[in-house]
Amino acid sequence: MLSRIIKTCSVILLAVAPMFGTADPLQTAITGEHRSEASSARDEARHPAETLAFFGLKASDKVIEISPGGGWYTEILAPALRQNGVLYAAHFPAQSDVPYYQRSRQAFLEKLAAEPSVYDKVNVTEFIAGNPAAAGPLGGVDKVLTFRNVHNWIKAGHGEQAFADFYAMLAKGGVLGVVEHRAKPGTSLEAMKVSGYVTEAEVIRLAEKAGFVLDGKSDVNANAKDTANHPKGVWTLPPSLALQDEDKDKYLAIGESDRMTLRFRKPE
């Protein structure tokens, strides 16, 4: 077991090191003391090193993180890009009248303000479907990254608009990286809206309709134990555990959701 762990770590380091150099800001960010024990505990399920390596992240990139939520990935992206790159965190609109949006954005701002040595260079912007310029410079970034958000835009009826906005944000040749809960092939659109799981085919359709080219797939965030069929949708599983103590051990044994990890490219 120990040899397998050492081998896995070596593969990750070899994959990431050429992009970041010997100092490796990405690995430094992942192991940084600014990350809470709870955040670090989810690395096993969310695979940040492998995921960001698959997206081709470089320390000099200009990146827009779409809908960062509580900032789990911001904890890694911000210090990794702090010296030589640029990070735009496109959160909920500041003027939103939705209480949840207000609370989430305020908590995110407080998180950043609490550790200026890590987050002082983060540009907090807004993601507003139909107004891509609110998120960052149009046609001016190398990467647009979003983690477990596509189902929300589909449910709100903004799926096609969101991907068109991502296309507008990216420079030619830029990369859109998407991680999303994966529904079984053939799942209906209505079922996707209720369950929080989306088919790969639908995500690819949205991206290609916007003009993107599928550039790669990875199963780094796959979970074969997840049937994608639960009483409370994806929120039945950890970390949400929407059923609380009901069948808790069963859902903890499954772990976090089965997720697609897709890389799209804006043509040159």
PDB file of C-alpha atoms in Angstrom:
ATOM      1  CA  MET A   1       0.000   0.000   0.000  1.00  0.00           C
ATOM      2  CA  LEU A   2       2.797   2.429   0.923  1.00  0.00           C
ATOM      3  CA  SER A   3       4.617   1.790  -2.358  1.00  0.00           C
ATOM      4  CA  ARG A   4       1.391   2.436  -4.278  1.00  0.00           C
ATOM      5  CA  ILE A   5       0.892   5.742  -2.482  1.00  0.00           C
ATOM      6  CA  ILE A   6       4.485   6.799  -3.178  1.00  0.00           C
ATOM      7  CA  LYS A   7       4.109   5.833  -6.836  1.00  0.00           C
ATOM      8  CA  THR A   8       0.845   7.783  -7.159  1.00  0.00           C
ATOM      9  CA  CYS A   9       2.354  10.885  -5.569  1.00  0.00           C
ATOM     10  CA  SER A  10       5.353  10.654  -7.884  1.00  0.00           C
ATOM     11  CA  VAL A  11       3.113  10.486 -10.950  1.00  0.00           C
ATOM     12  CA  ILE A  12       1.205  13.567  -9.801  1.00  0.00           C
ATOM     13  CA  LEU A  13       4.382  15.517  -9.148  1.00  0.00           C
ATOM     14  CA  LEU A  14       5.828  14.575 -12.525  1.00  0.00           C
ATOM     15  CA  ALA A  15       2.628  15.663 -14.258  1.00  0.00           C
ATOM     16  CA  VAL A  16       2.499  19.017 -12.528  1.00  0.00           C
ATOM     17  CA  ALA A  17       6.178  19.974 -12.186  1.00  0.00           C
ATOM     18  CA  PRO A  18       6.829  20.827 -15.856  1.00  0.00           C
ATOM     19  CA  MET A  19       4.055  23.427 -15.734  1.00  0.00           C
ATOM     20  CA  PHE A  20       5.117  25.043 -12.494  1.00  0.00           C
ATOM     21  CA  GLY A  21       8.865  24.528 -12.338  1.00  0.00           C
ATOM     22  CA  THR A  22      10.873  23.164  -9.449  1.00  0.00           C
ATOM     23  CA  ALA A  23       9.244  25.449  -6.846  1.00  0.00           C
ATOM     24  CA  ASP A  24       5.828  24.032  -7.820  1.00  0.00           C
ATOM     25  CA  PRO A  25       3.352  26.656  -6.526  1.00  0.00           C
ATOM     26  CA  LEU A  26       0.466  24.233  -7.095  1.00  0.00           C
ATOM     27  CA  GLN A  27       1.734  21.610  -4.681  1.00  0.00           C
ATOM     28  CA  THR A  28       2.702  24.358  -2.230  1.00  0.00           C
ATOM     29  CA  ALA A  29      -0.836  25.716  -2.433  1.00  0.00           C
ATOM     30  CA  ILE A  30      -2.432  22.312  -1.919  1.00  0.00           C
ATOM     31  CA  THR A  31      -0.339  21.621   1.182  1.00  0.00           C
ATOM     32  CA  GLY A  32      -0.518  25.192   2.499  1.00  0.00           C
ATOM     33  CA  GLU A  33      -1.317  25.901   6.144  1.00  0.00           C
ATOM     34  CA  HIS A  34      -4.085  28.304   5.069  1.00  0.00           C
ATOM     35  CA  ARG A  35      -6.248  25.311   4.133  1.00  0.00           C
ATOM     36  CA  SER A  36      -8.428  23.887   6.879  1.00  0.00           C
ATOM     37  CA  GLU A  37      -8.332  20.235   7.874  1.00  0.00           C
ATOM     38  CA  ALA A  38     -11.837  19.842   6.461  1.00  0.00           C
ATOM     39  CA  SER A  39     -10.782  21.254   3.091  1.00  0.00           C
ATOM     40  CA  SER A  40      -7.688  19.097   2.858  1.00  0.00           C
ATOM     41  CA  ALA A  41      -9.671  15.995   3.810  1.00  0.00           C
ATOM     42  CA  ARG A  42     -11.648  16.336   0.574  1.00  0.00           C
ATOM     43  CA  ASP A  43      -8.535  16.204  -1.618  1.00  0.00           C
ATOM     44  CA  GLU A  44      -8.953  12.431  -1.789  1.00  0.00           C
ATOM     45  CA  ALA A  45     -12.357  12.856  -3.441  1.00  0.00           C
ATOM     46  CA  ARG A  46     -11.738  16.008  -5.480  1.00  0.00           C
ATOM     47  CA  HIS A  47      -8.174  15.334  -6.729  1.00  0.00           C
ATOM     48  CA  PRO A  48      -7.093  18.956  -7.172  1.00  0.00           C
ATOM     49  CA  ALA A  49      -3.526  18.252  -8.341  1.00  0.00           C
ATOM     50  CA  GLU A  50      -4.570  15.783 -11.013  1.00  0.00           C
ATOM     51  CA  THR A  51      -7.594  17.840 -12.079  1.00  0.00           C
ATOM     52  CA  LEU A  52      -5.684  21.099 -12.511  1.00  0.00           C
ATOM     53  CA  ALA A  53      -2.832  19.276 -14.243  1.00  0.00           C
ATOM     54  CA  PHE A  54      -5.376  17.843 -16.695  1.00  0.00           C
ATOM     55  CA  PHE A  55      -6.669  21.353 -17.366  1.00  0.00           C
ATOM     56  CA  GLY A  56      -3.084  22.415 -18.105  1.00  0.00           C
ATOM     57  CA  LEU A  57      -2.909  25.071 -15.402  1.00  0.00           C
ATOM     58  CA  LYS A  58       0.307  27.117 -15.403  1.00  0.00           C
ATOM     59  CA  ALA A  59       1.500  29.524 -12.710  1.00  0.00           C
ATOM     60  CA  SER A  60       1.473  32.361 -15.247  1.00  0.00           C
ATOM     61  CA  ASP A  61      -2.126  31.806 -16.400  1.00  0.00           C
ATOM     62  CA  LYS A  62      -4.927  34.325 -16.281  1.00  0.00           C
ATOM     63  CA  VAL A  63      -7.860  32.356 -14.868  1.00  0.00           C
ATOM     64  CA  ILE A  64     -11.545  32.996 -14.244  1.00  0.00           C
ATOM     65  CA  GLU A  65     -13.074  30.671 -11.660  1.00  0.00           C
ATOM     66  CA  ILE A  66     -16.816  30.658 -12.261  1.00  0.00           C
ATOM     67  CA  SER A  67     -19.101  30.484  -9.218  1.00  0.00           C
ATOM     68  CA  PRO A  68     -16.448  29.624  -6.599  1.00  0.00           C
ATOM     69  CA  GLY A  69     -19.023  29.156  -3.816  1.00  0.00           C
ATOM     70  CA  GLY A  70     -17.242  28.747  -0.500  1.00  0.00           C
ATOM     71  CA  GLY A  71     -13.852  28.925  -2.176  1.00  0.00           C
ATOM     72  CA  TRP A  72     -12.630  25.331  -1.954  1.00  0.00           C
ATOM     73  CA  TYR A  73     -10.760  25.610  -5.254  1.00  0.00           C
ATOM     74  CA  THR A  74      -9.964  29.282  -4.655  1.00  0.00           C
ATOM     75  CA  GLU A  75      -7.843  28.133  -1.705  1.00  0.00           C
ATOM     76  CA  ILE A  76      -5.603  26.395  -4.239  1.00  0.00           C
ATOM     77  CA  LEU A  77      -5.842  28.662  -7.271  1.00  0.00           C
ATOM     78  CA  ALA A  78      -5.179  31.921  -5.414  1.00  0.00           C
ATOM     79  CA  PRO A  79      -1.749  31.065  -3.964  1.00  0.00           C
ATOM     80  CA  ALA A  80      -0.751  29.034  -7.048  1.00  0.00           C
ATOM     81  CA  LEU A  81      -1.349  32.049  -9.316  1.00  0.00           C
ATOM     82  CA  ARG A  82      -0.447  34.805  -6.857  1.00  0.00           C
ATOM     83  CA  GLN A  83       3.097  35.549  -8.017  1.00  0.00           C
ATOM     84  CA  ASN A  84       2.927  35.242 -11.787  1.00  0.00           C
ATOM     85  CA  GLY A  85      -0.695  34.741 -12.775  1.00  0.00           C
ATOM     86  CA  VAL A  86      -4.067  36.411 -12.314  1.00  0.00           C
ATOM     87  CA  LEU A  87      -7.212  35.003 -10.709  1.00  0.00           C
ATOM     88  CA  TYR A  88     -10.714  36.372 -11.192  1.00  0.00           C
ATOM     89  CA  ALA A  89     -13.260  34.828  -8.834  1.00  0.00           C
ATOM     90  CA  ALA A  90     -16.616  35.369 -10.555  1.00  0.00           C
ATOM     91  CA  HIS A  91     -19.042  34.997  -7.662  1.00  0.00           C
ATOM     92  CA  PHE A  92     -22.742  35.773  -7.285  1.00  0.00           C
ATOM     93  CA  PRO A  93     -23.713  39.341  -8.245  1.00  0.00           C
ATOM     94  CA  ALA A  94     -23.087  41.903  -5.498  1.00  0.00           C
ATOM     95  CA  GLN A  95     -26.500  43.490  -6.055  1.00  0.00           C
ATOM     96  CA  SER A  96     -28.493  40.264  -6.041  1.00  0.00           C
ATOM     97  CA  ASP A  97     -31.700  40.266  -3.988  1.00  0.00           C
ATOM     98  CA  VAL A  98     -31.436  36.494  -3.399  1.00  0.00           C
ATOM     99  CA  PRO A  99     -30.562  36.002   0.307  1.00  0.00           C
ATOM    100  CA  TYR A 100     -28.516  32.844  -0.329  1.00  0.00           C
ATOM    101  CA  TYR A 101     -26.443  34.629  -2.966  1.00  0.00           C
ATOM    102  CA  GLN A 102     -25.819  37.512  -0.575  1.00  0.00           C
ATOM    103  CA  ARG A 103     -24.750  35.222   2.278  1.00  0.00           C
ATOM    104  CA  SER A 104     -22.508  33.128   0.056  1.00  0.00           C
ATOM    105  CA  ARG A 105     -20.742  36.105  -1.496  1.00  0.00           C
ATOM    106  CA  GLN A 106     -20.265  37.816   1.872  1.00  0.00           C
ATOM    107  CA  ALA A 107     -18.803  34.666   3.431  1.00  0.00           C
ATOM    108  CA  PHE A 108     -16.429  34.374   0.481  1.00  0.00           C
ATOM    109  CA  LEU A 109     -15.297  37.994   0.862  1.00  0.00           C
ATOM    110  CA  GLU A 110     -14.710  37.485   4.575  1.00  0.00           C
ATOM    111  CA  LYS A 111     -12.684  34.353   3.868  1.00  0.00           C
ATOM    112  CA  LEU A 112     -10.423  36.294   1.511  1.00  0.00           C
ATOM    113  CA  ALA A 113     -10.088  39.268   3.846  1.00  0.00           C
ATOM    114  CA  ALA A 114      -9.048  37.028   6.744  1.00  0.00           C
ATOM    115  CA  GLU A 115      -5.820  35.929   5.000  1.00  0.00           C
ATOM    116  CA  PRO A 116      -4.453  38.732   2.821  1.00  0.00           C
ATOM    117  CA  SER A 117      -1.093  37.004   2.448  1.00  0.00           C
ATOM    118  CA  VAL A 118      -2.890  34.344   0.405  1.00  0.00           C
ATOM    119  CA  TYR A 119      -5.832  36.138  -1.188  1.00  0.00           C
ATOM    120  CA  ASP A 120      -4.804  39.787  -1.546  1.00  0.00           C
ATOM    121  CA  LYS A 121      -4.465  39.549  -5.333  1.00  0.00           C
ATOM    122  CA  VAL A 122      -7.755  37.787  -6.035  1.00  0.00           C
ATOM    123  CA  ASN A 123     -10.048  39.887  -8.219  1.00  0.00           C
ATOM    124  CA  VAL A 124     -13.592  39.262  -6.983  1.00  0.00           C
ATOM    125  CA  THR A 125     -15.932  39.785  -9.921  1.00  0.00           C
ATOM    126  CA  GLU A 126     -19.402  38.562 -10.846  1.00  0.00           C
ATOM    127  CA  PHE A 127     -20.861  35.840 -13.003  1.00  0.00           C
ATOM    128  CA  ILE A 128     -24.063  37.111 -14.588  1.00  0.00           C
ATOM    129  CA  ALA A 129     -25.432  35.022 -17.454  1.00  0.00           C
ATOM    130  CA  GLY A 130     -25.508  37.217 -20.540  1.00  0.00           C
ATOM    131  CA  ASN A 131     -22.908  39.670 -19.235  1.00  0.00           C
ATOM    132  CA  PRO A 132     -19.528  37.920 -19.548  1.00  0.00           C
ATOM    133  CA  ALA A 133     -17.595  41.181 -19.146  1.00  0.00           C
ATOM    134  CA  ALA A 134     -18.669  41.244 -15.480  1.00  0.00           C
ATOM    135  CA  ALA A 135     -16.467  38.208 -14.814  1.00  0.00           C
ATOM    136  CA  GLY A 136     -13.223  39.423 -16.359  1.00  0.00           C
ATOM    137  CA  PRO A 137     -11.615  40.790 -19.510  1.00  0.00           C
ATOM    138  CA  LEU A 138     -13.414  39.580 -22.639  1.00  0.00           C
ATOM    139  CA  GLY A 139     -11.176  37.393 -24.766  1.00  0.00           C
ATOM    140  CA  GLY A 140      -8.380  37.960 -22.289  1.00  0.00           C
ATOM    141  CA  VAL A 141      -7.925  34.863 -20.118  1.00  0.00           C
ATOM    142  CA  ASP A 142      -6.163  31.539 -20.589  1.00  0.00           C
ATOM    143  CA  LYS A 143      -8.477  29.366 -18.526  1.00  0.00           C
ATOM    144  CA  VAL A 144     -12.105  29.408 -17.435  1.00  0.00           C
ATOM    145  CA  LEU A 145     -12.689  26.805 -14.722  1.00  0.00           C
ATOM    146  CA  THR A 146     -15.890  25.697 -13.060  1.00  0.00           C
ATOM    147  CA  PHE A 147     -16.502  22.930 -10.575  1.00  0.00           C
ATOM    148  CA  ARG A 148     -19.905  21.280  -9.973  1.00  0.00           C
ATOM    149  CA  ASN A 149     -22.023  24.175 -11.244  1.00  0.00           C
ATOM    150  CA  VAL A 150     -23.461  23.190 -14.624  1.00  0.00           C
ATOM    151  CA  HIS A 151     -26.604  21.637 -13.108  1.00  0.00           C
ATOM    152  CA  ASN A 152     -27.493  24.976 -11.514  1.00  0.00           C
ATOM    153  CA  TRP A 153     -27.363  26.822 -14.844  1.00  0.00           C
ATOM    154  CA  ILE A 154     -29.391  24.123 -16.550  1.00  0.00           C
ATOM    155  CA  LYS A 155     -32.026  24.301 -13.816  1.00  0.00           C
ATOM    156  CA  ALA A 156     -32.174  28.099 -14.169  1.00  0.00           C
ATOM    157  CA  GLY A 157     -32.472  27.844 -17.954  1.00  0.00           C
ATOM    158  CA  HIS A 158     -29.073  29.510 -18.486  1.00  0.00           C
ATOM    159  CA  GLY A 159     -27.041  26.546 -19.698  1.00  0.00           C
ATOM    160  CA  GLU A 160     -26.504  27.650 -23.283  1.00  0.00           C
ATOM    161  CA  GLN A 161     -25.936  31.267 -22.280  1.00  0.00           C
ATOM    162  CA  ALA A 162     -23.372  30.310 -19.641  1.00  0.00           C
ATOM    163  CA  PHE A 163     -21.218  28.391 -22.112  1.00  0.00           C
ATOM    164  CA  ALA A 164     -21.512  31.202 -24.671  1.00  0.00           C
ATOM    165  CA  ASP A 165     -20.252  33.550 -21.949  1.00  0.00           C
ATOM    166  CA  PHE A 166     -17.276  31.295 -21.192  1.00  0.00           C
ATOM    167  CA  TYR A 167     -16.388  31.331 -24.877  1.00  0.00           C
ATOM    168  CA  ALA A 168     -16.423  35.136 -24.874  1.00  0.00           C
ATOM    169  CA  MET A 169     -14.173  35.291 -21.806  1.00  0.00           C
ATOM    170  CA  LEU A 170     -11.408  33.102 -23.215  1.00  0.00           C
ATOM    171  CA  ALA A 171      -8.585  34.114 -25.504  1.00  0.00           C
ATOM    172  CA  LYS A 172      -8.221  32.089 -28.700  1.00  0.00           C
ATOM    173  CA  GLY A 173      -6.720  28.737 -27.838  1.00  0.00           C
ATOM    174  CA  GLY A 174      -7.883  29.095 -24.228  1.00  0.00           C
ATOM    175  CA  VAL A 175      -9.193  26.203 -22.140  1.00  0.00           C
ATOM    176  CA  LEU A 176     -12.549  25.685 -20.457  1.00  0.00           C
ATOM    177  CA  GLY A 177     -12.271  23.134 -17.631  1.00  0.00           C
ATOM    178  CA  VAL A 178     -15.478  21.575 -16.325  1.00  0.00           C
ATOM    179  CA  VAL A 179     -16.067  19.198 -13.431  1.00  0.00           C
ATOM    180  CA  GLU A 180     -19.689  18.114 -13.033  1.00  0.00           C
ATOM    181  CA  HIS A 181     -21.775  15.403 -11.376  1.00  0.00           C
ATOM    182  CA  ARG A 182     -22.293  12.712 -14.029  1.00  0.00           C
ATOM    183  CA  ALA A 183     -25.728  11.343 -14.867  1.00  0.00           C
ATOM    184  CA  LYS A 184     -26.239   8.035 -16.618  1.00  0.00           C
ATOM    185  CA  PRO A 185     -26.543   8.275 -20.421  1.00  0.00           C
ATOM    186  CA  GLY A 186     -30.111   8.891 -21.524  1.00  0.00           C
ATOM    187  CA  THR A 187     -31.146  10.768 -18.355  1.00  0.00           C
ATOM    188  CA  SER A 188     -33.864  13.291 -19.187  1.00  0.00           C
ATOM    189  CA  LEU A 189     -33.346  17.024 -18.859  1.00  0.00           C
ATOM    190  CA  GLU A 190     -36.038  17.197 -16.181  1.00  0.00           C
ATOM    191  CA  ALA A 191     -34.297  14.470 -14.167  1.00  0.00           C
ATOM    192  CA  MET A 192     -31.033  16.402 -14.451  1.00  0.00           C
ATOM    193  CA  LYS A 193     -32.697  19.513 -13.039  1.00  0.00           C
ATOM    194  CA  VAL A 194     -34.028  17.592 -10.038  1.00  0.00           C
ATOM    195  CA  SER A 195     -31.074  15.315  -9.303  1.00  0.00           C
ATOM    196  CA  GLY A 196     -28.108  17.642  -9.842  1.00  0.00           C
ATOM    197  CA  TYR A 197     -26.524  15.055 -12.145  1.00  0.00           C
ATOM    198  CA  VAL A 198     -25.916  15.975 -15.800  1.00  0.00           C
ATOM    199  CA  THR A 199     -25.044  13.702 -18.706  1.00  0.00           C
ATOM    200  CA  GLU A 200     -21.683  14.097 -20.404  1.00  0.00           C
ATOM    201  CA  ALA A 201     -23.552  14.359 -23.692  1.00  0.00           C
ATOM    202  CA  GLU A 202     -25.448  17.420 -22.489  1.00  0.00           C
ATOM    203  CA  VAL A 203     -22.346  19.221 -21.230  1.00  0.00           C
ATOM    204  CA  ILE A 204     -20.553  18.495 -24.497  1.00  0.00           C
ATOM    205  CA  ARG A 205     -23.594  19.686 -26.454  1.00  0.00           C
ATOM    206  CA  LEU A 206     -23.671  22.980 -24.541  1.00  0.00           C
ATOM    207  CA  ALA A 207     -19.947  23.533 -25.055  1.00  0.00           C
ATOM    208  CA  GLU A 208     -19.923  22.658 -28.741  1.00  0.00           C
ATOM    209  CA  LYS A 209     -22.980  24.825 -29.402  1.00  0.00           C
ATOM    210  CA  ALA A 210     -21.010  27.752 -27.951  1.00  0.00           C
ATOM    211  CA  GLY A 211     -18.129  27.027 -30.335  1.00  0.00           C
ATOM    212  CA  PHE A 212     -15.800  24.934 -28.155  1.00  0.00           C
ATOM    213  CA  VAL A 213     -13.962  21.808 -29.264  1.00  0.00           C
ATOM    214  CA  LEU A 214     -13.763  18.862 -26.878  1.00  0.00           C
ATOM    215  CA  ASP A 215     -10.060  18.554 -26.083  1.00  0.00           C
ATOM    216  CA  GLY A 216      -9.990  15.740 -23.551  1.00  0.00           C
ATOM    217  CA  LYS A 217     -11.790  13.641 -20.929  1.00  0.00           C
ATOM    218  CA  SER A 218     -10.450  12.356 -17.632  1.00  0.00           C
ATOM    219  CA  ASP A 219     -11.856   9.886 -15.125  1.00  0.00           C
ATOM    220  CA  VAL A 220      -9.759  11.311 -12.307  1.00  0.00           C
ATOM    221  CA  ASN A 221     -12.978  12.286 -10.472  1.00  0.00           C
ATOM    222  CA  ALA A 222     -14.930   9.136 -11.380  1.00  0.00           C
ATOM    223  CA  ASN A 223     -16.618   7.069  -8.680  1.00  0.00           C
ATOM    224  CA  ALA A 224     -17.944   3.712  -9.876  1.00  0.00           C
ATOM    225  CA  LYS A 225     -19.817   3.194  -6.583  1.00  0.00           C
ATOM    226  CA  ASP A 226     -22.157   6.102  -7.310  1.00  0.00           C
ATOM    227  CA  THR A 227     -25.348   4.988  -9.083  1.00  0.00           C
ATOM    228  CA  ALA A 228     -26.471   8.632  -9.559  1.00  0.00           C
ATOM    229  CA  ASN A 229     -29.886   7.522  -8.302  1.00  0.00           C
ATOM    230  CA  HIS A 230     -30.588   8.725  -4.768  1.00  0.00           C
ATOM    231  CA  PRO A 231     -33.640  10.017  -2.853  1.00  0.00           C
ATOM    232  CA  LYS A 232     -32.312  13.577  -2.624  1.00  0.00           C
ATOM    233  CA  GLY A 233     -30.259  13.535  -5.789  1.00  0.00           C
ATOM    234  CA  VAL A 234     -26.560  14.276  -5.581  1.00  0.00           C
ATOM    235  CA  TRP A 235     -27.105  16.038  -2.255  1.00  0.00           C
ATOM    236  CA  THR A 236     -27.836  12.638  -0.669  1.00  0.00           C
ATOM    237  CA  LEU A 237     -24.111  11.903  -0.800  1.00  0.00           C
ATOM    238  CA  PRO A 238     -21.341  13.561   1.200  1.00  0.00           C
ATOM    239  CA  PRO A 239     -20.517  16.267   1.879  1.00  0.00           C
ATOM    240  CA  SER A 240     -24.198  17.378   1.945  1.00  0.00           C
ATOM    241  CA  LEU A 241     -25.769  14.170   3.361  1.00  0.00           C
ATOM    242  CA  ALA A 242     -29.256  15.606   2.828  1.00  0.00           C
ATOM    243  CA  LEU A 243     -30.888  12.645   4.624  1.00  0.00           C
ATOM    244  CA  GLN A 244     -28.711  13.371   7.669  1.00  0.00           C
ATOM    245  CA  ASP A 245     -28.467  10.167   9.748  1.00  0.00           C
ATOM    246  CA  GLU A 246     -30.770   8.089   7.532  1.00  0.00           C
ATOM    247  CA  ASP A 247     -28.605   5.446   5.817  1.00  0.00           C
ATOM    248  CA  LYS A 248     -25.626   7.666   6.588  1.00  0.00           C
ATOM    249  CA  ASP A 249     -23.100   4.828   6.635  1.00  0.00           C
ATOM    250  CA  LYS A 250     -24.351   3.649   3.249  1.00  0.00           C
ATOM    251  CA  TYR A 251     -23.813   7.033   1.631  1.00  0.00           C
ATOM    252  CA  LEU A 252     -20.483   7.620   3.343  1.00  0.00           C
ATOM    253  CA  ALA A 253     -19.351   4.278   1.936  1.00  0.00           C
ATOM    254  CA  ILE A 254     -20.277   5.453  -1.570  1.00  0.00           C
ATOM    255  CA  GLY A 255     -18.393   8.707  -1.073  1.00  0.00           C
ATOM    256  CA  GLU A 256     -18.697  11.850  -3.152  1.00  0.00           C
ATOM    257  CA  SER A 257     -20.425  11.831  -6.519  1.00  0.00           C
ATOM    258  CA  ASP A 258     -19.230  10.322  -9.771  1.00  0.00           C
ATOM    259  CA  ARG A 259     -17.964  13.318 -11.760  1.00  0.00           C
ATOM    260  CA  MET A 260     -16.979  13.963 -15.341  1.00  0.00           C
ATOM    261  CA  THR A 261     -13.852  16.034 -15.916  1.00  0.00           C
ATOM    262  CA  LEU A 262     -13.852  17.632 -19.359  1.00  0.00           C
ATOM    263  CA  ARG A 263     -11.426  19.941 -21.125  1.00  0.00           C
ATOM    264  CA  PHE A 264     -12.641  22.128 -23.969  1.00  0.00           C
ATOM    265  CA  ARG A 265     -10.648  24.500 -26.154  1.00  0.00           C
ATOM    266  CA  LYS A 266     -11.587  27.702 -27.932  1.00  0.00           C
ATOM    267  CA  PRO A 267     -10.261  27.353 -31.503  1.00  0.00           C
ATOM    268  CA  GLU A 268      -7.310  29.515 -32.533  1.00  0.00           C
TER     269      GLU A 268
END
